[in-house]
mmCIF file of C-alpha atoms in Angstrom:
data_model
loop_
_atom_site.group_PDB
_atom_site.id
_atom_site.type_symbol
_atom_site.label_atom_id
_atom_site.label_comp_id
_atom_site.label_asym_id
_atom_site.label_seq_id
_atom_site.Cartn_x
_atom_site.Cartn_y
_atom_site.Cartn_z
ATOM 1 C CA MET A 266 16.574 -0.229 20.564
ATOM 2 C CA ASP A 267 15.458 -3.400 20.950
ATOM 3 C CA LEU A 268 14.702 -5.037 17.358
ATOM 4 C CA THR A 269 10.708 -5.889 17.958
ATOM 5 C CA VAL A 270 10.525 -1.848 19.101
ATOM 6 C CA ALA A 271 12.470 -0.975 15.971
ATOM 7 C CA SER A 272 10.332 -3.636 13.809
ATOM 8 C CA ALA A 273 7.319 -1.870 15.289
ATOM 9 C CA LEU A 274 8.257 1.761 14.659
ATOM 10 C CA MET A 275 9.476 0.897 11.501
ATOM 11 C CA PHE A 276 6.030 -0.803 10.299
ATOM 12 C CA ILE A 277 4.112 2.093 11.908
ATOM 13 C CA ILE A 278 6.048 4.514 9.352
ATOM 14 C CA ALA A 279 5.755 2.597 6.780
ATOM 15 C CA LEU A 280 1.631 2.183 7.461
ATOM 16 C CA ILE A 281 1.140 6.180 7.747
ATOM 17 C CA ILE A 282 3.342 7.256 4.347
ATOM 18 C CA SER A 283 1.667 4.467 2.794
ATOM 19 C CA ALA A 284 -1.657 5.960 4.137
ATOM 20 C CA ILE A 285 -0.634 9.161 3.340
ATOM 21 C CA VAL A 286 0.469 7.718 0.001
ATOM 22 C CA ILE A 287 -2.956 6.016 -1.194
ATOM 23 C CA PHE A 288 -4.893 9.129 0.351
ATOM 24 C CA VAL A 289 -3.051 11.769 -2.250
ATOM 25 C CA ILE A 290 -3.460 9.915 -5.148
ATOM 26 C CA THR A 291 -7.210 8.853 -4.417
ATOM 27 C CA LYS A 292 -7.973 12.651 -4.333
ATOM 28 C CA LEU A 293 -6.035 13.370 -7.485
ATOM 29 C CA PHE A 294 -8.400 10.723 -9.102
ATOM 30 C CA GLY A 295 -11.253 12.667 -7.558
ATOM 31 C CA GLU A 296 -11.857 9.945 -4.829
ATOM 32 C CA THR A 297 -13.907 11.497 -1.688
ATOM 33 C CA GLU A 298 -13.450 8.827 1.200
ATOM 34 C CA ASP A 299 -11.195 10.107 3.952
ATOM 35 C CA ILE A 300 -7.668 9.512 5.616
ATOM 36 C CA LYS A 301 -9.047 6.679 7.909
ATOM 37 C CA THR A 302 -9.990 4.761 4.250
ATOM 38 C CA ALA A 303 -6.548 4.962 3.234
ATOM 39 C CA VAL A 304 -5.132 3.993 6.484
ATOM 40 C CA ILE A 305 -7.449 0.819 5.763
ATOM 41 C CA ALA A 306 -6.302 -0.012 2.310
ATOM 42 C CA ALA A 307 -2.530 0.619 3.674
ATOM 43 C CA LEU A 308 -3.530 -1.873 6.148
ATOM 44 C CA ILE A 309 -5.154 -4.601 4.161
ATOM 45 C CA GLY A 310 -2.592 -4.250 1.324
ATOM 46 C CA THR A 311 0.030 -4.940 4.112
ATOM 47 C CA VAL A 312 -2.046 -8.072 5.908
ATOM 48 C CA ILE A 313 -2.640 -9.636 2.043
ATOM 49 C CA TYR A 314 0.778 -9.470 0.722
ATOM 50 C CA THR A 315 2.485 -10.959 4.255
ATOM 51 C CA LEU A 316 -0.619 -13.668 3.901
ATOM 52 C CA ILE A 317 0.269 -14.442 0.271
ATOM 53 C CA TYR A 318 3.775 -14.426 0.632
ATOM 54 C CA TYR A 319 3.698 -16.548 3.577
ATOM 55 C CA VAL A 320 1.177 -18.755 1.995
ATOM 56 C CA ILE A 321 2.886 -19.104 -1.387
ATOM 57 C CA GLY A 322 6.164 -17.820 -0.570
ATOM 58 C CA GLN A 323 8.295 -14.978 -2.533
ATOM 59 C CA GLY A 324 8.118 -13.959 -6.382
ATOM 60 C CA LEU A 325 5.524 -12.860 -9.326
ATOM 61 C CA ILE A 326 2.760 -15.727 -8.965
ATOM 62 C CA ALA A 327 2.684 -14.229 -5.276
ATOM 63 C CA ALA A 328 2.985 -11.100 -6.371
ATOM 64 C CA PHE A 329 0.568 -11.212 -9.211
ATOM 65 C CA ILE A 330 -2.064 -13.224 -6.502
ATOM 66 C CA ALA A 331 -1.432 -10.308 -3.663
ATOM 67 C CA GLY A 332 -1.924 -7.693 -6.347
ATOM 68 C CA ILE A 333 -5.896 -8.695 -7.545
ATOM 69 C CA VAL A 334 -6.573 -9.180 -4.068
ATOM 70 C CA TRP A 335 -5.366 -5.514 -3.303
ATOM 71 C CA LEU A 336 -7.182 -4.183 -6.436
ATOM 72 C CA ILE A 337 -10.430 -6.007 -5.276
ATOM 73 C CA ALA A 338 -9.761 -4.212 -1.464
ATOM 74 C CA LEU A 339 -9.006 -0.600 -3.578
ATOM 75 C CA GLN A 340 -12.615 -1.413 -5.386
ATOM 76 C CA LYS A 341 -14.786 -2.492 -2.360
ATOM 77 C CA LEU A 342 -13.016 0.492 -0.378
ATOM 78 C CA TYR A 343 -13.491 3.135 -2.841
ATOM 79 C CA THR A 344 -16.674 1.879 -4.759
ATOM 80 C CA ILE A 345 -14.708 2.044 -8.508
ATOM 81 C CA GLY A 346 -14.248 -0.115 -11.214
ATOM 82 C CA TRP A 347 -11.252 -2.252 -12.266
ATOM 83 C CA ILE A 348 -9.377 -0.233 -14.625
ATOM 84 C CA LYS A 349 -9.581 3.112 -11.978
ATOM 85 C CA SER A 350 -8.115 0.732 -9.102
ATOM 86 C CA LEU A 351 -5.756 -0.535 -11.497
ATOM 87 C CA ILE A 352 -4.515 3.110 -12.800
ATOM 88 C CA ILE A 353 -4.715 4.106 -9.091
ATOM 89 C CA ALA A 354 -2.703 1.228 -7.611
ATOM 90 C CA VAL A 355 0.164 2.074 -10.268
ATOM 91 C CA VAL A 356 0.259 5.271 -9.632
ATOM 92 C CA ILE A 357 0.509 4.497 -5.918
ATOM 93 C CA TRP A 358 3.417 1.717 -6.674
ATOM 94 C CA ILE A 359 5.648 3.896 -8.526
ATOM 95 C CA VAL A 360 4.832 7.289 -5.850
ATOM 96 C CA THR A 361 5.440 4.522 -2.857
ATOM 97 C CA SER A 362 8.781 3.349 -4.861
ATOM 98 C CA ILE A 363 10.164 6.665 -5.395
ATOM 99 C CA VAL A 364 9.449 7.851 -1.650
ATOM 100 C CA GLY A 365 10.872 4.275 -0.847
ATOM 101 C CA TRP A 366 14.511 5.412 -2.427
ATOM 102 C CA PHE A 367 14.483 8.835 -0.106
ATOM 103 C CA LEU A 368 13.047 7.145 2.821
ATOM 104 C CA PRO A 369 16.086 5.408 4.629
ATOM 105 C CA VAL A 370 18.128 8.487 3.249
ATOM 106 C CA LEU A 371 15.818 10.466 5.631
ATOM 107 C CA ILE A 372 15.507 8.457 8.369
ATOM 108 C CA GLY A 373 18.475 7.602 9.058
ATOM 109 C CA PRO A 374 19.509 3.919 10.454
ATOM 110 C CA VAL A 375 17.285 2.401 13.337
#
């Protein structure tokens, strides 16, 4: 498979999985927005982290700044406060980490 096609496919799969995780977690916390909002949140999160890592480089400072910016995005998309967006973000991070451990085994080599 062509590297560009494989990269695009992996990006789309990761975006769909992230959106589903965000959707389920926000529903568990009582939010009423639809899956479209979760897809936007996943896409914004990807763009934020990519831009911050490109500008600052990888590391703890870049992750912290990108995390704060993503918390602000969650607040605006779901109209929630800092504490709730932080709790939701932590739960999303935990769940996506667990899914990430199992996903390569489920998908197989690309």
